[in-house]
Short mmCIF file of C-alpha atoms and ligand atoms in Angstrom, two decimals:
data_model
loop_
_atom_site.label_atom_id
_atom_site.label_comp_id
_atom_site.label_asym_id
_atom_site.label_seq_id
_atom_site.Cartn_x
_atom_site.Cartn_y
_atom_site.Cartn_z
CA UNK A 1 16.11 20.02 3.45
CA UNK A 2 13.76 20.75 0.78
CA UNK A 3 10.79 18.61 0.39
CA UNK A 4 9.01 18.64 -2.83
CA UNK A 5 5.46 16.61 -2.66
CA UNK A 6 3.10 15.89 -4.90
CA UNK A 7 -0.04 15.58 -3.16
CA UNK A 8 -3.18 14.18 -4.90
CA UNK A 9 -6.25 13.87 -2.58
CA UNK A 10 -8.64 12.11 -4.91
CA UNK A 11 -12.29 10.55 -3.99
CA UNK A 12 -13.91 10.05 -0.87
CA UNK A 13 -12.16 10.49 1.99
CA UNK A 14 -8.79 10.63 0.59
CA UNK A 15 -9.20 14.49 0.41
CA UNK A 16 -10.18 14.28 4.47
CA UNK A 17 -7.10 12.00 5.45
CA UNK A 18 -4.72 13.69 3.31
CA UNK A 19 -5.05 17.10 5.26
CA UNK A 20 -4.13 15.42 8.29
CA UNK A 21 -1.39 13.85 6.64
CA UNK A 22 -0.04 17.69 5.75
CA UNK A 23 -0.57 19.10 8.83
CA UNK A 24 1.56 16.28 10.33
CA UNK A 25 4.51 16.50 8.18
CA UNK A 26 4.21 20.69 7.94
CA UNK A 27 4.64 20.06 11.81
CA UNK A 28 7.43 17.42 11.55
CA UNK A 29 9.20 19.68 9.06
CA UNK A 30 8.65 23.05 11.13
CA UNK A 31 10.44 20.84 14.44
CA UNK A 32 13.57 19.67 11.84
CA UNK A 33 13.82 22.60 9.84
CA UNK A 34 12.71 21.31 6.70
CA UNK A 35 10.86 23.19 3.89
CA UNK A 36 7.79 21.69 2.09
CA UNK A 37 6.50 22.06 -0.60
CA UNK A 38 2.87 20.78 -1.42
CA UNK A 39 1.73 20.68 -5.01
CA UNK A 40 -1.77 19.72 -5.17
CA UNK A 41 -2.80 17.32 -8.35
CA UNK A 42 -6.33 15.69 -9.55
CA UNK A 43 -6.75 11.85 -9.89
CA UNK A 44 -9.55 9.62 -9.54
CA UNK A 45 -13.08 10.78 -10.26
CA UNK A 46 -12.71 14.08 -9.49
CA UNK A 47 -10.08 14.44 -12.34
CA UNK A 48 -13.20 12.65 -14.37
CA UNK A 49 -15.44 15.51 -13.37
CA UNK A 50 -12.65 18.22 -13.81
CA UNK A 51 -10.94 17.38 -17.10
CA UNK A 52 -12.55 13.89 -18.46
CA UNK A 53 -9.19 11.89 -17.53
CA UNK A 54 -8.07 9.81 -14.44
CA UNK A 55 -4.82 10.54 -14.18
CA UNK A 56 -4.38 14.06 -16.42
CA UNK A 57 -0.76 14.66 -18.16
CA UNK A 58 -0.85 17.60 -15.59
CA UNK A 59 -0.85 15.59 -12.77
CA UNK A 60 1.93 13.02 -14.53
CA UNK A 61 4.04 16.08 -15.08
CA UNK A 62 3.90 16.90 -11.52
CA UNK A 63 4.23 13.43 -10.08
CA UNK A 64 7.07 13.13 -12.09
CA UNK A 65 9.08 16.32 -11.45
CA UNK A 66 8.34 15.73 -7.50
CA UNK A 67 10.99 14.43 -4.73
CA UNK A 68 7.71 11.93 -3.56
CA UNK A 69 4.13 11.68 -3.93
CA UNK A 70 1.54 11.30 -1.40
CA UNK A 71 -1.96 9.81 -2.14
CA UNK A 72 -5.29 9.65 -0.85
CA UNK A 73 -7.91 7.29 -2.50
CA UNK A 74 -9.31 6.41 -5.48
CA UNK A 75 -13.21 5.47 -6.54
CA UNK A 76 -16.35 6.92 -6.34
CA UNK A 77 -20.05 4.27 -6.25
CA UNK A 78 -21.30 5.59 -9.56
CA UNK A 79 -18.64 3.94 -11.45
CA UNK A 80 -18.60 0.48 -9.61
CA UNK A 81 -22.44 -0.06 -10.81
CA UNK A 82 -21.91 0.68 -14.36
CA UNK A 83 -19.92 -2.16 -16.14
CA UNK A 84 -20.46 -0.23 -19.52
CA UNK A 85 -18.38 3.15 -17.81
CA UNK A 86 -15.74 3.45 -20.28
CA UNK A 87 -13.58 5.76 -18.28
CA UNK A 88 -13.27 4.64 -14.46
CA UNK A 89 -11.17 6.50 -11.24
CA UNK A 90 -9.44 3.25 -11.15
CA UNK A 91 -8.22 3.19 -14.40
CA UNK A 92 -6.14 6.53 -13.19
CA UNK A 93 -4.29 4.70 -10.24
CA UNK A 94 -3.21 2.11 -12.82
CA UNK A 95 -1.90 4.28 -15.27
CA UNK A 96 -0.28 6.32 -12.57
CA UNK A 97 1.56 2.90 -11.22
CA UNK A 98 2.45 2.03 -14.80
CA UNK A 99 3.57 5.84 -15.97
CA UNK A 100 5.82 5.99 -12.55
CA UNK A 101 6.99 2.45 -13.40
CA UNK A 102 5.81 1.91 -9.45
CA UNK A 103 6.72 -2.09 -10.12
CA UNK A 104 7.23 -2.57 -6.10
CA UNK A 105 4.25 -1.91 -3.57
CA UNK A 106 5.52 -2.62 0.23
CA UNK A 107 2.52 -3.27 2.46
CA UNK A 108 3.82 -3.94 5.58
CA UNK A 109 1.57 -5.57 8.39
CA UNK A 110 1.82 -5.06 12.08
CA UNK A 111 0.28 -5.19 15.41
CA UNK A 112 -0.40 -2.40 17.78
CA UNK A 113 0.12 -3.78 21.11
CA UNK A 114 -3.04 -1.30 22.23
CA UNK A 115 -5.23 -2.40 19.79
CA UNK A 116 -4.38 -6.11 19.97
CA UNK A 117 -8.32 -6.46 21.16
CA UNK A 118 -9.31 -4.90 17.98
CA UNK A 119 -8.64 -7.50 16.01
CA UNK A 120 -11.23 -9.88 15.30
CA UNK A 121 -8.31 -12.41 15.67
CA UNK A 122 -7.47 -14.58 18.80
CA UNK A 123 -5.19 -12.76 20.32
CA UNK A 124 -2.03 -15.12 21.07
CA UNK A 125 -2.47 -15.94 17.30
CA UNK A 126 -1.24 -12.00 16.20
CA UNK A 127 0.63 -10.53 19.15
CA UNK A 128 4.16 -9.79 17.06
CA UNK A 129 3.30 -9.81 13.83
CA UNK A 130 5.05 -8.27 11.97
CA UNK A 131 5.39 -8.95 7.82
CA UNK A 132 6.08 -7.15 4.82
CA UNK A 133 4.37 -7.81 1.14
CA UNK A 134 6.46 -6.92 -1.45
CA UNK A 135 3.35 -6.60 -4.52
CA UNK A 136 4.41 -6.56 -7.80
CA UNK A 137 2.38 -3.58 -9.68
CA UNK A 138 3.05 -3.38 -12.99
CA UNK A 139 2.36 -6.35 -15.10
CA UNK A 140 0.94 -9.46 -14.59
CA UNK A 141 -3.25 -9.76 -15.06
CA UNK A 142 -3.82 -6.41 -14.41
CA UNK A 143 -1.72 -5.02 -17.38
CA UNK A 144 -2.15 -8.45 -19.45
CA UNK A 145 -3.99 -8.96 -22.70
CA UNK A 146 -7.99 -9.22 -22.54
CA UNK A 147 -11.12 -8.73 -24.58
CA UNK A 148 -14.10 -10.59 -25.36
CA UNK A 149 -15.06 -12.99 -28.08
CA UNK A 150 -17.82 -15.00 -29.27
CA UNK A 151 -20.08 -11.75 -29.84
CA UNK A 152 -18.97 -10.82 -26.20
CA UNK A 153 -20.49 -14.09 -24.19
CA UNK A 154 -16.60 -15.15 -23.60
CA UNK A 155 -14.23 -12.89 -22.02
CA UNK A 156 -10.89 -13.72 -21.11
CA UNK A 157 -7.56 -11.50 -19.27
CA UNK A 158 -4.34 -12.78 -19.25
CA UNK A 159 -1.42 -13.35 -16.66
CA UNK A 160 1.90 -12.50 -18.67
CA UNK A 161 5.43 -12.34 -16.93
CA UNK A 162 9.21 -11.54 -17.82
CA UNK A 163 12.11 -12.58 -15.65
CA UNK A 164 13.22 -9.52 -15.69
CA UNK A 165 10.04 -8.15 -13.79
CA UNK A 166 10.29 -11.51 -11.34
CA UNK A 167 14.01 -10.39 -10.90
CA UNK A 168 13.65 -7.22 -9.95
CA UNK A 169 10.59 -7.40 -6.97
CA UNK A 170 12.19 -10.42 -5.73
CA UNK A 171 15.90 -8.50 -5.56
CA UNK A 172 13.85 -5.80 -3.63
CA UNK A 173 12.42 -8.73 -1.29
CA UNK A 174 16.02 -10.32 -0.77
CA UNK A 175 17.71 -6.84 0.53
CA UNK A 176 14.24 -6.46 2.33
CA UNK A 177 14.48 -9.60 3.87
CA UNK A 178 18.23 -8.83 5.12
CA UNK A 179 17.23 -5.44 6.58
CA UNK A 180 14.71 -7.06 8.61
CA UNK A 181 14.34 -11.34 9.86
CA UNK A 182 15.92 -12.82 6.81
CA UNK A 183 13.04 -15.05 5.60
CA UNK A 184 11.50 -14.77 2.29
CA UNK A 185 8.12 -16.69 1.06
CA UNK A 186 7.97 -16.69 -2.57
CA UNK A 187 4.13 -16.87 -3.21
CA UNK A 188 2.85 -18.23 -6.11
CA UNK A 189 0.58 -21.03 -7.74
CA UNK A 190 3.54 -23.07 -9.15
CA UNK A 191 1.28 -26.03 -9.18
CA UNK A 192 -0.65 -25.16 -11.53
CA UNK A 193 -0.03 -21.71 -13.44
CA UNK A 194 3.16 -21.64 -15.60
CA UNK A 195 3.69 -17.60 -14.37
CA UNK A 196 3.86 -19.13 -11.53
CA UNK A 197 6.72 -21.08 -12.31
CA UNK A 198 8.71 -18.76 -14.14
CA UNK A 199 8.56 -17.09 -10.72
CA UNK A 200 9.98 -19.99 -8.55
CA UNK A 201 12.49 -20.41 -11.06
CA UNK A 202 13.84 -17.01 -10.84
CA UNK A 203 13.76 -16.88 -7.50
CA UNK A 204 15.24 -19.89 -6.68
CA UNK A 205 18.34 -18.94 -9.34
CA UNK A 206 18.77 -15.64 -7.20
CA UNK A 207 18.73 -17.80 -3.70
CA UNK A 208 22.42 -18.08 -4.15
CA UNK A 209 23.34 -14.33 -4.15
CA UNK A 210 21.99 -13.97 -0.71
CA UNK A 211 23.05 -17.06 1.29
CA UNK A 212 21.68 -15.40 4.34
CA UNK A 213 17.80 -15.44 3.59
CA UNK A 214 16.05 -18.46 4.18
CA UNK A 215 13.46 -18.30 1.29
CA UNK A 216 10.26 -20.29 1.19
CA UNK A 217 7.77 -21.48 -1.50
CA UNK A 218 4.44 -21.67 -0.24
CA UNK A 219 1.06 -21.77 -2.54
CA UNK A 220 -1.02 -18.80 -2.97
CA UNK A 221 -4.19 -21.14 -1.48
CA UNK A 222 -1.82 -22.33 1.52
CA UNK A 223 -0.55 -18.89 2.23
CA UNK A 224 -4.46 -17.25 2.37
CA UNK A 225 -5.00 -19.80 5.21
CA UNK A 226 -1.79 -20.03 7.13
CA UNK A 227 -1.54 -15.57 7.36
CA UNK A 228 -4.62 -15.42 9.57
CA UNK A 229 -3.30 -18.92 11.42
CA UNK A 230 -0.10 -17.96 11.96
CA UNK A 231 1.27 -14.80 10.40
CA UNK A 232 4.23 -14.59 13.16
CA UNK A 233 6.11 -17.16 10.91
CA UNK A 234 6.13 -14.87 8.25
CA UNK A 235 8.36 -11.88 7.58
CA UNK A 236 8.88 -10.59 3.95
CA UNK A 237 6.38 -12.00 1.38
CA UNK A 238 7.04 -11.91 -2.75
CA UNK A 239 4.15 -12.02 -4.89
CA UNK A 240 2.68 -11.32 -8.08
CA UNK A 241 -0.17 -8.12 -8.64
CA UNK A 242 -3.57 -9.83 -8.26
CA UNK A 243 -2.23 -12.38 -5.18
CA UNK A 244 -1.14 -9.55 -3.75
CA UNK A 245 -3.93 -7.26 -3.62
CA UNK A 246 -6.35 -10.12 -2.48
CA UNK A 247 -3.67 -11.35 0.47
CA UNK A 248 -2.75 -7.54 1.38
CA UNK A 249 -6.64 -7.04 2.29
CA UNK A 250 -6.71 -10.21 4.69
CA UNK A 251 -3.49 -9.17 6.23
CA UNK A 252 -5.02 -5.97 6.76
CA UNK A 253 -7.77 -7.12 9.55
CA UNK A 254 -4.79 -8.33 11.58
CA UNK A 255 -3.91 -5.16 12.89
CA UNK A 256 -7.38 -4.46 13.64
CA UNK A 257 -8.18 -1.94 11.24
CA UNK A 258 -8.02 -0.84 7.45
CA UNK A 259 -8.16 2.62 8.59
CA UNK A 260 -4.48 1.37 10.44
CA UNK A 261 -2.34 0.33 7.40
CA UNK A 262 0.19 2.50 5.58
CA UNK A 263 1.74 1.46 1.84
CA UNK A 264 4.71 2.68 -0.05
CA UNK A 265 4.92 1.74 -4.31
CA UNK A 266 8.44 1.71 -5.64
CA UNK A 267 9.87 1.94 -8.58
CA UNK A 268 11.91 3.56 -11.91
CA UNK A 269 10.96 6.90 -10.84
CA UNK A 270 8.96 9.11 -8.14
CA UNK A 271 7.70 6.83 -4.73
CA UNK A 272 4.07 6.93 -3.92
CA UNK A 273 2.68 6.47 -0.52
CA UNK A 274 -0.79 5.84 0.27
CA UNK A 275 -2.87 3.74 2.70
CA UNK A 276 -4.18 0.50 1.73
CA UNK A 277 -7.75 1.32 2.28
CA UNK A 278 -10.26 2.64 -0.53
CA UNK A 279 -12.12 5.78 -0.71
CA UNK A 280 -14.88 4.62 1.79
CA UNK A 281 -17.92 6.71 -0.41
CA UNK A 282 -20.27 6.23 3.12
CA UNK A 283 -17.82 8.11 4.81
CA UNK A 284 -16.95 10.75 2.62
CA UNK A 285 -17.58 14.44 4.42
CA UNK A 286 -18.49 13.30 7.18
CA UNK A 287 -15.51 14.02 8.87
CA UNK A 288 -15.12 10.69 10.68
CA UNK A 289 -12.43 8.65 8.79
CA UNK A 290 -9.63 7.12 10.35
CA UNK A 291 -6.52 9.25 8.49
CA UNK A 292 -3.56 7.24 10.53
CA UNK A 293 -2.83 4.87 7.56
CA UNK A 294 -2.41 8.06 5.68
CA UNK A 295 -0.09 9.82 8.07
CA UNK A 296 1.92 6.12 8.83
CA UNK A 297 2.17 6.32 5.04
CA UNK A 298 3.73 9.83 5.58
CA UNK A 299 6.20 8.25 7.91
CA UNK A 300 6.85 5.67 5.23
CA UNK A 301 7.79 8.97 2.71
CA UNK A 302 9.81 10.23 5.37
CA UNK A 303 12.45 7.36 5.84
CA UNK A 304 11.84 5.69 2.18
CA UNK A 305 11.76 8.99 -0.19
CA UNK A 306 14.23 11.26 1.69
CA UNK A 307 15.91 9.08 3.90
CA UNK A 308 15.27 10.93 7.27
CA UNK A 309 14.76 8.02 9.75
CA UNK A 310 14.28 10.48 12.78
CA UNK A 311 11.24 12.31 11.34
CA UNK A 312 9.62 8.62 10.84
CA UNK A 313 9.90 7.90 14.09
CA UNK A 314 8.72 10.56 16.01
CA UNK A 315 5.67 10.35 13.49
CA UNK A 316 4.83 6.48 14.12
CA UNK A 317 5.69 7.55 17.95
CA UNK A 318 2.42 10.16 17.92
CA UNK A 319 0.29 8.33 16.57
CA UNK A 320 1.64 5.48 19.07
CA UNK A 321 0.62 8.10 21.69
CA UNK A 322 -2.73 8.91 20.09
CA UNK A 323 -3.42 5.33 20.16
CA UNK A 324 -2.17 5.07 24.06
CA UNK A 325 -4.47 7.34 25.15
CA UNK A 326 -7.24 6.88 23.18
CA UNK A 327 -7.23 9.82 20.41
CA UNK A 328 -8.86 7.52 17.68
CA UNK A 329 -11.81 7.67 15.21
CA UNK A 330 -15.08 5.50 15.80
CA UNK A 331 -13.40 2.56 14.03
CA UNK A 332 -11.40 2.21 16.81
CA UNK A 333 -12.80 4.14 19.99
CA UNK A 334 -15.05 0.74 21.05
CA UNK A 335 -18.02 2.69 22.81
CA UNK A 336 -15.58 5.27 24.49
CA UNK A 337 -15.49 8.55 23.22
CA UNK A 338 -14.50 8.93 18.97
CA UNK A 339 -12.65 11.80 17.77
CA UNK A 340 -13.23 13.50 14.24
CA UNK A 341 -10.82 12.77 11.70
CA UNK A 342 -9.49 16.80 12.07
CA UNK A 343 -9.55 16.13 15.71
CA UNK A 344 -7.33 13.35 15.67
CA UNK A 345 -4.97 15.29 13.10
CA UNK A 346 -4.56 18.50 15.43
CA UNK A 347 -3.99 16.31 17.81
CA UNK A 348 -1.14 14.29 16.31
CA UNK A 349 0.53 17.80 14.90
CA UNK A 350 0.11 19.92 18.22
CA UNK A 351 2.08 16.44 20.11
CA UNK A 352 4.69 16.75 17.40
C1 IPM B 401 -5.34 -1.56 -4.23
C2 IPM B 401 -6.68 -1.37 -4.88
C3 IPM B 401 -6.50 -1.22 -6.38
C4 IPM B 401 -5.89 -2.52 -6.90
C5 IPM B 401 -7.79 -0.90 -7.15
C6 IPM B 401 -8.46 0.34 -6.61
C7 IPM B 401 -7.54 -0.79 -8.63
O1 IPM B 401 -7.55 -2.41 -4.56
O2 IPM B 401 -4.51 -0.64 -4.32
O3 IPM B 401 -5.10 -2.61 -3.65
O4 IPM B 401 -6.59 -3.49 -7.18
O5 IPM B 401 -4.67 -2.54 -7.05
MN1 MN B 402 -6.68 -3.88 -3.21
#
């Protein structure tokens, strides 16, 4: 098959995880006979530096004519200190999401039964976790109406949504939910915020198309407290864009790791698949980042983009191996010996 990527590095360490994303699915694709190809884009600050813009019409145009796109990070310090910037990295990865029409972000969360002592989590509370957030990405506060009045001492964003954008993230949760446990948890602040509402309404006129899937309604506050208490008893979890960036980050430290989780954003158009984590500016160069989020994210391309289940599995399988016997970056090597970020990428291509 032939496998055309769109691969955009950006800040930080994305450009160090990404290459051992490639080298993974160059050796994944040599092993099934696939062909890639790898066209390189800016975003983020370094698009800043290079041509003044984010997210450059270049890079949309190649985004857009690609099968899949596969991202670092995005953010660099010397933006995050300067409230007056008028052009920021992360004002690239939200046009990007908005231009691709990326409405759907799946951040799945999961245990790794050898790192289960990683987490800072009692143990019996996370072994077999395994949940799914279905994000919503396009709308809500993040794309809402704001500005500042009163000579700029009040400021004010907005939370705005349509059924239609409810309808179709929670139709993506639904067939979710029946490829995997069949429970759904609508998450929202119904009891107070009338988005909020609108959402529980549209979901609950959709419960009857899908008989099968238990669906819950839980509040955003409720939820934040019950995912590190119990996240066993959940499985696929709906939710609007700023919920679901703050509850994706908790969810994260179950598995132990930041440097662990991989993310797929669907939509209209061309997926994207990038790990949760940030561009980690300490890290940057110094060749120690963990890159297996990026390279799970790979896996997620794999099955999601193209369909080819096999390939996905004998990627999550290495770096199951790498994990096994200890191949992992000083987030997660505990005092034994820690790999560089290239080692542990040889590593995982040379096993494939
Ligand atoms: C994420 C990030 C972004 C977000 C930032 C970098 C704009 O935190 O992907 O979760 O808030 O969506
Ligand atoms: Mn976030």
């Amino acid at each position: 098959m032939e496998l055309n990527i769109a691969l955009l590095p950006g800040d930080g360490i994305g450009p160090e995880v990404i290459d051992q994303a490639v080298k993974v699915c160059d050796a994944i694709a040599k092993k099934h006979n696939h062909n890639i190809r790898w066209t390189t884009a800016l975003t983020g600050a370094a698009a800043i530096d290079a041509v003044g813009e984010p997210y450059p019409d270049e890079t949309h145009e190649i985004c857009i004519n690609a099968d899949a796109v596969l991202f670092g990070a995005i953010g660099h310090p010397r933006f995050d200190n300067d409230p007056s910037a008028k052009v920021r990295p992360e004002q690239g990865l939200l046009k990007m999401r908005q231009k691709l029409g990326l409405f759907a972000n799946v951040r799945p969360t999961f245990t790794f039964p050898s790192l289960i002592d990683k987490s800072p989590l009692k143990q019996e509370r996370i072994e077999g976790t395994d949940l799914v957030f279905l994000r919503e990405l396009t709308s809500g506060i993040y794309f809402g109406k704001r500005g500042r009045e009163d000579d700029g001492n009040t400021a004010y964003d907005t939370c705005t949504y349509t059924r239609v954008e409810v309808q179709r993230l929670a139709k993506k949760g639904f067939e979710m939910a029946m490829t995997r446990n069949k429970k759904l948890c609508c998450v929202d602040k119904a009891n107070v915020l009338e988005s909020s509402r609108l959402w529980r309404e549209t979901v609950q006129a959709m419960e009857k198309d899908y008989p099968e899937v238990e669906v819950s309604y839980e509040f955003v506050d409720a939820v934040a407290m019950r995912l590190v208490q119990w996240p066993n008893s959940y499985d696929v979890l709906i939710t609007e864009n700023l919920f679901g960036d703050i509850l994706t980050d908790e969810a994260s430290v179950i598995s132990g790791s930041m440097g662990l989780m991989p993310s797929a954003s669907l939509g209209e158009k061309t997926a994207l698949f990038e790990p949760i984590h940030g561009s980690y500016p300490q890290a940057a160069g110094k060749n120690i980042a963990n890159p297996l989020a990026t390279v799970l994210s790979a896996a997620m391309m794999f099955e999601t983009a193209f369909g080819l289940n096999d390939e996905a599995k004998a990627i999550r399988a290495v770096v199951d191996k790498s994990l096994n016997e200890g191949i992992v970056t000083e987030d997660l090597s505990g005092g034994n010996k820690a790999y560089t970020t290239t080692e542990v990428g040889d590593w995982l291509a040379e096993n494939i």
